[in-house]
Coordinates of C-alpha atoms and ligand atoms in Angstrom, one line a residue:
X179 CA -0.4 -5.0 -27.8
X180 CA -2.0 -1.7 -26.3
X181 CA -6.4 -2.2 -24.8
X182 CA -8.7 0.4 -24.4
X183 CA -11.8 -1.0 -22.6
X184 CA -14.8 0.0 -23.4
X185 CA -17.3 -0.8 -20.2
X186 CA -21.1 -0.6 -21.1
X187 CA -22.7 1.1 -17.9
X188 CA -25.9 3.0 -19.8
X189 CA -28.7 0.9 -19.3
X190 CA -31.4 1.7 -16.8
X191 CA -32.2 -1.9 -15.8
X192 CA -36.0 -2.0 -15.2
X193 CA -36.8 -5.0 -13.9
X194 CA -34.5 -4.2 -11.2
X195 CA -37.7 -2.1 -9.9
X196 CA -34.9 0.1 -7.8
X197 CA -33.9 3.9 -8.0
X198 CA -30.9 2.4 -8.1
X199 CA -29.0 2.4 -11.5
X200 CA -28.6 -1.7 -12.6
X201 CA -24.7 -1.3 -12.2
X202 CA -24.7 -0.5 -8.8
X203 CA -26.6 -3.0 -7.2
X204 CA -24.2 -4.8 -5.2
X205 CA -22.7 -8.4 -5.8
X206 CA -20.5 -9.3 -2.2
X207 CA -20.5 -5.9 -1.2
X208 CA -19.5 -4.1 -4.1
X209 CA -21.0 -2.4 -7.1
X210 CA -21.3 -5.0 -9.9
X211 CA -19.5 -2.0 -12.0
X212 CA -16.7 -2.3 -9.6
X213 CA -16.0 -5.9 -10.1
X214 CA -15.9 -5.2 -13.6
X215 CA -13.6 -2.4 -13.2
X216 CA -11.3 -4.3 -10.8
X217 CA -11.3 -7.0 -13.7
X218 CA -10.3 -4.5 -16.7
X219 CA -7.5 -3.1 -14.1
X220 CA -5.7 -6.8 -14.2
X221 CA -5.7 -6.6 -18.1
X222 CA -3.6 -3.1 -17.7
X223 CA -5.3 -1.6 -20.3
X224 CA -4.5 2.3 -22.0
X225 CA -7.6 3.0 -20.8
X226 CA -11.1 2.4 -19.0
X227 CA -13.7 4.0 -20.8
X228 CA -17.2 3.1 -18.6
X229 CA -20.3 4.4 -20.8
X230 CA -22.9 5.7 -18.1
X231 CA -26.8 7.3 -19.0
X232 CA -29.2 6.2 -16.3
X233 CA -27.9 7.8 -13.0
X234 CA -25.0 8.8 -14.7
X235 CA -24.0 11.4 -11.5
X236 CA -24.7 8.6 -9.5
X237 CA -22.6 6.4 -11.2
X238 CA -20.3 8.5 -11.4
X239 CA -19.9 9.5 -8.2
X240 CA -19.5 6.2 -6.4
X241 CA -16.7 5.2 -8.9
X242 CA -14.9 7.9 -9.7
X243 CA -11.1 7.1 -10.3
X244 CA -8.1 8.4 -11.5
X245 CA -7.8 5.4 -14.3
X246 CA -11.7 5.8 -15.4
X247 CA -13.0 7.9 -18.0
X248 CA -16.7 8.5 -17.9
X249 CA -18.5 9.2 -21.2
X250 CA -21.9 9.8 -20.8
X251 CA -24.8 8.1 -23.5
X252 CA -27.5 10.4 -23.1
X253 CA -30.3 8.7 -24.9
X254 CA -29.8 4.6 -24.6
X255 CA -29.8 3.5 -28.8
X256 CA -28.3 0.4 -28.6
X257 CA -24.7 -1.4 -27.8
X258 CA -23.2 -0.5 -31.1
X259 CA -24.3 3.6 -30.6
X260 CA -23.2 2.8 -26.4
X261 CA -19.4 1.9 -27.9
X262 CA -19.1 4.8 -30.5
X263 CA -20.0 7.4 -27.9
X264 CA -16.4 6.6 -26.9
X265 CA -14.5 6.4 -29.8
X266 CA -13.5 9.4 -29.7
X267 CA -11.5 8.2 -26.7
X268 CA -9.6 5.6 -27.9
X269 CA -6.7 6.0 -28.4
X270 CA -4.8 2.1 -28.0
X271 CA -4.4 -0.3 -31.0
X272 CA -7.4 -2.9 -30.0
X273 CA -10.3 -2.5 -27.7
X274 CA -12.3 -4.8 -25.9
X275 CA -15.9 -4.4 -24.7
X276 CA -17.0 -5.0 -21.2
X277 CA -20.3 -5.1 -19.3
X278 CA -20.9 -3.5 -16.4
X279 CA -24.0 -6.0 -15.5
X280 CA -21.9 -9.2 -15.9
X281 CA -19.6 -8.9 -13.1
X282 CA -18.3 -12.1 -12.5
X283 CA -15.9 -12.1 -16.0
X284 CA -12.4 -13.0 -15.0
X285 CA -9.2 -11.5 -16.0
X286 CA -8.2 -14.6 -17.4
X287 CA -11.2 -15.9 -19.7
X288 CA -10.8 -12.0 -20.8
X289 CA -6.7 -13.1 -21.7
X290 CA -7.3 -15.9 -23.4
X291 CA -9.8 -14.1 -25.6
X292 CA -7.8 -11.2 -26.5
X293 CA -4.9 -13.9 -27.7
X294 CA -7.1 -14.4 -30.5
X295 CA -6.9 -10.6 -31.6
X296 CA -4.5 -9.8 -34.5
X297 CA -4.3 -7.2 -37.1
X298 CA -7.0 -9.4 -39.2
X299 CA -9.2 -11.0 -36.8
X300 CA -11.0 -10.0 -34.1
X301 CA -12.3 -12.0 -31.1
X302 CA -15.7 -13.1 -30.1
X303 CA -16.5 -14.9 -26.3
X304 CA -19.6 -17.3 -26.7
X305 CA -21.0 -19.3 -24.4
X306 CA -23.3 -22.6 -24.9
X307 CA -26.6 -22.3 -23.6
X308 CA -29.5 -25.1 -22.8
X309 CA -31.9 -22.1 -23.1
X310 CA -30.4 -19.3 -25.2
X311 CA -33.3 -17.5 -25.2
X312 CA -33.3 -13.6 -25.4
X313 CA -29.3 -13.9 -26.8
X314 CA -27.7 -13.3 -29.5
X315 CA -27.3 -15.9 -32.1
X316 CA -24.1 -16.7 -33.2
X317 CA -24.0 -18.1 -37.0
X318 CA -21.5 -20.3 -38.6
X319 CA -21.1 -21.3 -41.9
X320 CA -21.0 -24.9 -43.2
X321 CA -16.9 -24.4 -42.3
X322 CA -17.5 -23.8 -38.5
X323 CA -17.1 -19.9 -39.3
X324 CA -18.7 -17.2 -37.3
X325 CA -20.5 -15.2 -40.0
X326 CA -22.6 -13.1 -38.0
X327 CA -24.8 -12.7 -35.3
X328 CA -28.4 -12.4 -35.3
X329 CA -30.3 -11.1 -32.6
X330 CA -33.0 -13.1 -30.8
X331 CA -35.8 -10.8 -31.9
X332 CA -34.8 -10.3 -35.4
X333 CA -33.7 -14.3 -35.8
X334 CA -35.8 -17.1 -38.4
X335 CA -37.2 -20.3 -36.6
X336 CA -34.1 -22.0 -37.9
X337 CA -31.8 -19.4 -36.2
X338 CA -33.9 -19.7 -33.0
X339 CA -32.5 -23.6 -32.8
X340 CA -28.5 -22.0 -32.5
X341 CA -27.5 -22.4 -28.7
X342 CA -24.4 -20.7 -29.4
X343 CA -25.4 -17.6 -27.6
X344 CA -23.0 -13.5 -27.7
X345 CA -22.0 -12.8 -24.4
X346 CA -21.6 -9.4 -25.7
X347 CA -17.7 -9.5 -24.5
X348 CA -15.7 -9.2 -27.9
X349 CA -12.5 -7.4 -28.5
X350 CA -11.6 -5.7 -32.2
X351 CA -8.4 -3.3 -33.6
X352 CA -10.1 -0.5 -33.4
X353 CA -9.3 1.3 -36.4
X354 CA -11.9 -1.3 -38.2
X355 CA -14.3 -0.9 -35.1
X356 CA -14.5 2.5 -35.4
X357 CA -15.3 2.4 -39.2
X358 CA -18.1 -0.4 -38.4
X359 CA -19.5 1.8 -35.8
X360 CA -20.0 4.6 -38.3
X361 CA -21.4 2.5 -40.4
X362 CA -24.4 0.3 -38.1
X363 CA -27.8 1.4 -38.7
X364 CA -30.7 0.9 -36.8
X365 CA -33.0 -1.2 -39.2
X366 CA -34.0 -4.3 -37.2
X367 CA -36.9 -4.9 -34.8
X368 CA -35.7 -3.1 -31.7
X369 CA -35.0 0.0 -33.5
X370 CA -31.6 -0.3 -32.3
X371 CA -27.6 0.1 -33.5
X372 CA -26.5 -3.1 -32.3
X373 CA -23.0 -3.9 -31.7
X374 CA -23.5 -7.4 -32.7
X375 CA -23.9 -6.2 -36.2
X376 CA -20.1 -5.5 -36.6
X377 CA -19.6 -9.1 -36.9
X378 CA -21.1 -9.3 -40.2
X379 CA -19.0 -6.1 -41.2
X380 CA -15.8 -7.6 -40.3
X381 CA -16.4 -11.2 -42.0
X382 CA -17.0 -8.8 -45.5
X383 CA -13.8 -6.9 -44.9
X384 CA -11.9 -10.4 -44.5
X385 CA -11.4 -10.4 -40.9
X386 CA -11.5 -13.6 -39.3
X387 CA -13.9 -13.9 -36.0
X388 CA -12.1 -16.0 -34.2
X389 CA -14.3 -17.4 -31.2
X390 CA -13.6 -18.2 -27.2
X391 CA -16.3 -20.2 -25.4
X392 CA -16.6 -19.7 -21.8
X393 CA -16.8 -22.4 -19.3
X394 CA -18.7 -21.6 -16.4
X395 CA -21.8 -19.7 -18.0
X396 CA -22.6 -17.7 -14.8
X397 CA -19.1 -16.2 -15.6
X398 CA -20.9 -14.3 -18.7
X399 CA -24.0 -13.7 -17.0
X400 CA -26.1 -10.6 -16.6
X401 CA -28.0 -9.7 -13.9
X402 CA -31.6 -8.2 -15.3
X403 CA -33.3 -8.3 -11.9
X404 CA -33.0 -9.8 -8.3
X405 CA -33.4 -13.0 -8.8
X406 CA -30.6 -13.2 -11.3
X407 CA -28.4 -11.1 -8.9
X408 CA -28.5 -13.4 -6.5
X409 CA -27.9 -16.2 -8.5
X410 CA -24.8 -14.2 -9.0
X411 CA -24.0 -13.7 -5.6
X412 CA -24.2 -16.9 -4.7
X413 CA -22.6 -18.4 -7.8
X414 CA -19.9 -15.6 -6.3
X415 CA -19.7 -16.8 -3.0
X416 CA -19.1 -20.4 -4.1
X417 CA -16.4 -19.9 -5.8
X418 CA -15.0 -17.6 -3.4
X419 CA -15.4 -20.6 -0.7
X420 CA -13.6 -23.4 -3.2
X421 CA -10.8 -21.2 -3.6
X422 CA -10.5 -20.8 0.4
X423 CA -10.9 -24.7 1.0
X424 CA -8.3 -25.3 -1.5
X425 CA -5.9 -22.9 0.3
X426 CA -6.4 -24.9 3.4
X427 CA -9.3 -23.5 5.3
X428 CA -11.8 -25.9 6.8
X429 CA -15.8 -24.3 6.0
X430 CA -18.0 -26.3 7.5
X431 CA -20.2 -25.2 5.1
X432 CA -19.4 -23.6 1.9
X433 CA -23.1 -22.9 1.2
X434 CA -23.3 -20.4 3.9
X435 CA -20.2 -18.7 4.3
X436 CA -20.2 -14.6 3.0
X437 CA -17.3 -13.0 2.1
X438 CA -17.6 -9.3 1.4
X439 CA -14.1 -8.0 0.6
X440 CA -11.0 -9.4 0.8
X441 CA -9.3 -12.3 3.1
X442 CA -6.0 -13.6 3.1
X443 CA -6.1 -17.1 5.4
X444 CA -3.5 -19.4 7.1
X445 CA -4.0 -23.0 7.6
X446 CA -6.1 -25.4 9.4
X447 CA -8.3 -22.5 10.1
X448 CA -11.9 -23.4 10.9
X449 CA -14.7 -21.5 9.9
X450 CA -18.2 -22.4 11.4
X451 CA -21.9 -21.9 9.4
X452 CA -23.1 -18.1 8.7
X453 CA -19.8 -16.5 9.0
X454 CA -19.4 -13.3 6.9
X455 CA -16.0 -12.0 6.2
X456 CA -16.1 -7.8 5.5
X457 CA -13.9 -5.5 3.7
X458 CA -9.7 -6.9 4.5
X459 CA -9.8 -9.4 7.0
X460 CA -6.2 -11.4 7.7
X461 CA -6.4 -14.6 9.1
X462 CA -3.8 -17.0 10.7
X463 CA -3.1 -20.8 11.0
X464 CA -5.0 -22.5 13.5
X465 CA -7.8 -19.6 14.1
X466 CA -11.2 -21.0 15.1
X467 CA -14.7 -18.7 14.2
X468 CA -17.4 -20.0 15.8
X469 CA -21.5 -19.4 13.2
X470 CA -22.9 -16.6 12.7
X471 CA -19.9 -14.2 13.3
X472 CA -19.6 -10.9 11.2
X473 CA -16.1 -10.0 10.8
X474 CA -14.9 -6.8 9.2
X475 CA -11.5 -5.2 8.7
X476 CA -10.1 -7.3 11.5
X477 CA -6.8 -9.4 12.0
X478 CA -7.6 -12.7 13.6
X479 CA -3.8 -13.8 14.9
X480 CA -2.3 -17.3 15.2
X481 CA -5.0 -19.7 17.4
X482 CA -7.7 -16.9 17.9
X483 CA -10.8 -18.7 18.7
X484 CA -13.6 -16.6 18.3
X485 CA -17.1 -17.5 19.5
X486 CA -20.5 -17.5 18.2
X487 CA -22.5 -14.8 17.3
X488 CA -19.6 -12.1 17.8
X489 CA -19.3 -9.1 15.8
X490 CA -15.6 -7.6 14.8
X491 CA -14.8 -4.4 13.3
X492 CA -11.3 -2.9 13.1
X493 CA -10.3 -5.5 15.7
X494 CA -6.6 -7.1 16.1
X495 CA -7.5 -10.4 18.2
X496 CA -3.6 -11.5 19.6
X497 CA -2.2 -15.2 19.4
X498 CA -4.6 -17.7 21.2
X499 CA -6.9 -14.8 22.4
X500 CA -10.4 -15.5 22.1
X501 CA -13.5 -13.8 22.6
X502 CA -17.5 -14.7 22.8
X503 CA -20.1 -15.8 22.3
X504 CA -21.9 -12.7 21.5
X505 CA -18.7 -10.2 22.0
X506 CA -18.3 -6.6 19.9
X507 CA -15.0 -5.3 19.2
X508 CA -15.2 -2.0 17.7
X509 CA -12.5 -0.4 15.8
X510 CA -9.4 0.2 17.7
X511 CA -9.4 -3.0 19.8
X512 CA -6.2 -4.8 20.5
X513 CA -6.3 -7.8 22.0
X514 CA -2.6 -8.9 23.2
X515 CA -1.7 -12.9 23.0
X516 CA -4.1 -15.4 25.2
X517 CA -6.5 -12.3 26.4
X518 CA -9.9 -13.5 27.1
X519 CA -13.3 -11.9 26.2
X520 CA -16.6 -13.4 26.7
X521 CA -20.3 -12.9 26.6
X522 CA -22.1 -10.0 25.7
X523 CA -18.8 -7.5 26.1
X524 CA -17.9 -4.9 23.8
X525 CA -14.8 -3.1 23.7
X526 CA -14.0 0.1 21.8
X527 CA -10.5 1.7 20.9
X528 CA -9.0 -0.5 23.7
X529 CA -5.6 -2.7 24.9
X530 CA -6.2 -5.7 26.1
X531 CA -3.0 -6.3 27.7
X532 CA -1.5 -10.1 27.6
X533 CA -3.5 -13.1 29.5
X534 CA -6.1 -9.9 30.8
X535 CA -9.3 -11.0 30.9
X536 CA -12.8 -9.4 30.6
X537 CA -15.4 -12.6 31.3
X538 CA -18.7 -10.7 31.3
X539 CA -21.3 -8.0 30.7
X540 CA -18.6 -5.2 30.3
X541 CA -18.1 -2.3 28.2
X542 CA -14.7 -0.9 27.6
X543 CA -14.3 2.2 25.7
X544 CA -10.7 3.9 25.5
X545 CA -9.0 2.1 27.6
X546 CA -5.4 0.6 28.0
X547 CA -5.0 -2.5 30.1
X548 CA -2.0 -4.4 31.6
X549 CA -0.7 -7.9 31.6
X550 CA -3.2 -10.4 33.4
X551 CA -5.6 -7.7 34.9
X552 CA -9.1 -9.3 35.4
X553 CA -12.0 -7.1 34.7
X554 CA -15.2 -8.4 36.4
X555 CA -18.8 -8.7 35.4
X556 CA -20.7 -5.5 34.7
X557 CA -17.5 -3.6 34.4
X558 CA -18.2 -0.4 32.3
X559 CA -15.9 2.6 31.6
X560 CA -17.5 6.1 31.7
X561 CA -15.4 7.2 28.9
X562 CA -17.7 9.7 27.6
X563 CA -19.2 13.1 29.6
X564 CA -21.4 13.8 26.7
X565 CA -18.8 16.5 25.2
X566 CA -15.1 14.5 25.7
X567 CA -13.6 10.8 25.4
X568 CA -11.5 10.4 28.6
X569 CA -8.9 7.5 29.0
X570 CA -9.1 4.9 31.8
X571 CA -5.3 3.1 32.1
X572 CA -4.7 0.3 34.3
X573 CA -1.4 -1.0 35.3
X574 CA -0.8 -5.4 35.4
X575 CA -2.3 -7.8 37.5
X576 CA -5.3 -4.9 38.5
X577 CA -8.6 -6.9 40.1
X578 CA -11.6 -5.3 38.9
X579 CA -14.8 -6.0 41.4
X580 CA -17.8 -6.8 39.7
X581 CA -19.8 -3.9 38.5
X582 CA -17.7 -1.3 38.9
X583 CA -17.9 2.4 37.4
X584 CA -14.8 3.3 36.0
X585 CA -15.1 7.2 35.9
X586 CA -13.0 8.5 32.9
X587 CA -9.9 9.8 32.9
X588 CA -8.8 7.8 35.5
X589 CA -5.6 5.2 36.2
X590 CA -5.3 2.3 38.0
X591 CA -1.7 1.3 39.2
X592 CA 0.2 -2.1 38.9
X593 CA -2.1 -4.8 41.4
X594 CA -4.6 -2.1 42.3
X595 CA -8.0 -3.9 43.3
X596 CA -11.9 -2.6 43.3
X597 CA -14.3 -3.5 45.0
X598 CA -17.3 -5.0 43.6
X599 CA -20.0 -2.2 43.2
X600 CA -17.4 0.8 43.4
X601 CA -17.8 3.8 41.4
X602 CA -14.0 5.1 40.9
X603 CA -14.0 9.0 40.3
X604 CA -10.2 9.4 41.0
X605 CA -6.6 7.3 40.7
X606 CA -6.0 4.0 42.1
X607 CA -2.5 3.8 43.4
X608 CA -0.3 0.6 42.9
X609 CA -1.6 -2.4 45.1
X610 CA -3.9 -0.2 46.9
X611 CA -7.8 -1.4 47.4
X612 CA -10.0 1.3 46.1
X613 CA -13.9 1.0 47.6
X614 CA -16.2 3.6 46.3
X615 CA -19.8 2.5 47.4
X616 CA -22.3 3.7 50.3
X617 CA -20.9 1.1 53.6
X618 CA -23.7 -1.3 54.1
X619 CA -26.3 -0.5 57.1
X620 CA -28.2 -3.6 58.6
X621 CA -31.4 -2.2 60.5
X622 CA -32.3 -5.2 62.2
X623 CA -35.9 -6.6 62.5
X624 CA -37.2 -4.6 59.8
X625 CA -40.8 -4.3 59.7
X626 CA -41.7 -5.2 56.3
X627 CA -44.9 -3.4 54.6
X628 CA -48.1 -5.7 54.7
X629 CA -50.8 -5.8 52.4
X630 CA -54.3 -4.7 54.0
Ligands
LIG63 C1 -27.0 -8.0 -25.9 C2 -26.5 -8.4 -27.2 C3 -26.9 -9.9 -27.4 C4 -26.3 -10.7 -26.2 C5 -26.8 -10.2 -24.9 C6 -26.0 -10.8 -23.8 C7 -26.7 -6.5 -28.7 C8 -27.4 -5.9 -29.8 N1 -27.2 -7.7 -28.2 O1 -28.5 -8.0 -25.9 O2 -26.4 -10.4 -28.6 O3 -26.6 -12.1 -26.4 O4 -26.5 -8.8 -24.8 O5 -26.6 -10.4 -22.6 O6 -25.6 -6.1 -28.4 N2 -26.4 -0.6 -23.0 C9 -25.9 0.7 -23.0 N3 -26.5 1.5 -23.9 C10 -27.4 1.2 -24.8 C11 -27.9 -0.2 -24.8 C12 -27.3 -1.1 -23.9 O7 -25.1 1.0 -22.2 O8 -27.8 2.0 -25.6 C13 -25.8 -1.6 -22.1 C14 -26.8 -2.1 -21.1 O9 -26.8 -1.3 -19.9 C15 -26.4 -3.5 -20.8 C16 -25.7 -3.9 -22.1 O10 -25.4 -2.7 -22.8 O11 -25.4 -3.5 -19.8 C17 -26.5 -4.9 -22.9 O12 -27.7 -4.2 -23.3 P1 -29.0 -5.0 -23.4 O13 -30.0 -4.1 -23.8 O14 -29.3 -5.7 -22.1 O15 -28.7 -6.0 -24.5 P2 -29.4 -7.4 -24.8 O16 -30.7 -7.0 -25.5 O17 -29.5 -8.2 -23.6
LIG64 CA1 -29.0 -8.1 -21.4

């Protein structure tokens, strides 16, 4: 069977009360359009067709791909005149219709559904609704046979009473879907060409409409303003946290865990309150993350522990390193197996070298540092002269003194030591001491100033 999809992106979404076109408001991170289009992409369809009107460029723009076809609806007449602007388009032997406000459809409800498709009967997802208000009615006959759907505005009191609700997802051959589309008119009480009114069309041209009723109703839902987005997002993240657990993460609490991309996770990892994940993040057996940690593009290796309140991007933590509370690694960061980072130190584009350890207060920009070399507190690598990024390279088992200047570019050799307060403006040999500080002066009995 060959799928065209047909995404419906037109709408402006007013009660939104954004510049911001509907579709792109963002559900974990991503366009709500772009969940659905990474959904159609697991159906390998022919085709994506995503219909776009308000903020079309922008729309365009942020999801432009090589597997999307755009098809702009200039004036917004309905769903059924939204589909027919691409017809002309489609080219595969069914189609199925997509929105690009209900983000949270999956690939396989979307399977299931277009099993029911044949060459004479088309397919219908419903969903059964305590409050189906503002929906779509769908109406059976006395046989339990979908005979059409009436819309809320245009339904009779007795109609009103049907909690059978149209998602809106439905999937036809679209030879007949075409002709229906020529055929809708707009004589209802919005004025509009609605889709839904194809249903009727193919129960006269002996089509059978068979139906699919989704489970989880916040898998069919739309997201009309921000309240219902974030009922989506949450609804999102929830699942997103079952599916971890059951892969053998501990969250200490699935309520307030974020995840923002992608994560692939070991086991017995341990994931503390307020923790959001960003963008790909790979994550090993036995890896501890302390609350309230962001981590983004990262690899967290096999026993990483890292602390509270610490903020990763573009960071590789090694085996049984660990770093924080409150620690930054910016991209580029390597940390090598058991290196230690703590409190309120940020490293950029830098090798931590095995067992090395920077305890305190440091910043380390551009570096490259050997096997067990301690850095000490206050530590901070000029790496920048306001034009250049210089390199500072240490050798193993170098000693840092505490608050030392590390003038860039500058190398420090195998069991070279500073001395605390030393500002180091050229190379350190091997096992040499290197003290770069005015020597202390003592002027004894110093007359302190006295008030008057
Ligand atoms: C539609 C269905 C209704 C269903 C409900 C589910 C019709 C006529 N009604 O109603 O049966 O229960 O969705 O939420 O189909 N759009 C365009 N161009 C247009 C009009 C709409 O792209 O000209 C897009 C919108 O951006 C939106 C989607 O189609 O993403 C649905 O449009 P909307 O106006 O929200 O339809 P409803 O009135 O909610
Ligand atoms: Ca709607």
């Amino acid at each position: 069977m060959s799928l065209d999809i047909v995404i419906l992106a037109a709408g402006q979404g007013t009660r939104m009360r954004s510049a911001l076109p509907k579709v792109l408001h963002p559900i974990a991170g991503q366009s709500m359009l772009a969940h659905v289009l990474n959904t159609a992409r697991r159906l390998k369809p022919s085709s994506i067709q995503v219909v776009i009107g308000h903020g079309a460029e922008l729309v365009r723009e942020q999801l432009a791909a090589e597997d999307v076809n755009f098809v702009v609806q200039s004036e917004q007449l309905g769903t059924g005149h939204a589909v027919a602007q691409a017809v002309p388009h489609l080219t595969a032997e069914n189609t199925l219709v997509l929105y690009g406000d209900v983000p949270l459809i999956e690939a396989a409800t979307l399977e299931s559904l277009l099993k029911q498709l044949s060459a004479d009967s088309m397919a219908l997802l419903t969903v059964n609704l305590d409050n189906p208000a503002g929906y779509g009615r769908i109406v059976r006959n006395a046989a339990g046979l979908v005979q059409a759907i009436v819309e809320h505005k245009d339904a009779s009191p007795e109609q009103l009473h049907i909690c059978e609700g149209n998602t809106g997802i439905l999937a036809a051959p679209r030879q007949q879907l075409t002709d229906w589309l020529g055929r809708l008119s707009n004589s209802n009480a919005q004025g509009e060409y609605y889709l839904t009114d194809i249903i009727a069309m193919a129960v006269t041209d002996g089509l059978t409409v068979a139906t699919e009723t989704a489970v989880d109703a916040m898998e069919v839902q739309g997201a009309n303003d921000r309240l219902q987005l974030s009922e989506l997002e949450r609804h999102y993240q929830l699942r997103a946290a079952r599916r971890l657990m059951a892969q053998g993460i501990t969250l200490l609490d699935p309520a307030r865990f974020d995840l923002r991309g992608d994560v692939t996770v070991g086991r017995d990892v341990l994931i503390d309150i307020n923790v959001i994940l960003q963008g790909r993040v790979d994550i090993a057996d036995h890896v501890s993350i302390g609350p309230n940690c962001v981590i983004k593009d990262s690899i967290l290796r096999t026993g990483a522990v890292i602390k509270a309140n610490s903020h990763l991007d573009g960071a590789d933590v090694g085996e049984n390193a660990d770093c924080g509370p409150f620690a930054r690694l910016r991209p580029g960061t390597v940390l090598s197996a058991r290196a230690h980072v703590g409190n309120f130190v940020e490293l950029k584009n830098t090798h931590l070298g095995e067992d090395a350890k920077a305890g305190h207060l440091t910043y380390l920009g551009d570096s490259e540092i050997g096997a067990r070399t301690n850095i000490g507190a206050g530590t901070i690598t000029c790496n920048y002269d306001g034009v250049n990024k210089s390199k500072t390279i240490m050798g193993t088992d170098v000693f840092i003194g505490s608050n030392s200047s590390l003038v860039a570019p500058v190398n420090l050799g195998d069991g070279a030591t500073t001395g605390a307060g030393s500002t180091i403006t050229t190379d350190v040999p091997a096992d040499a001491l290197a003290v770069g500080r005015a020597r202390q002066r003592n002027l004894n009995n110093w007359p302190r100033p006295k008030k008057r």
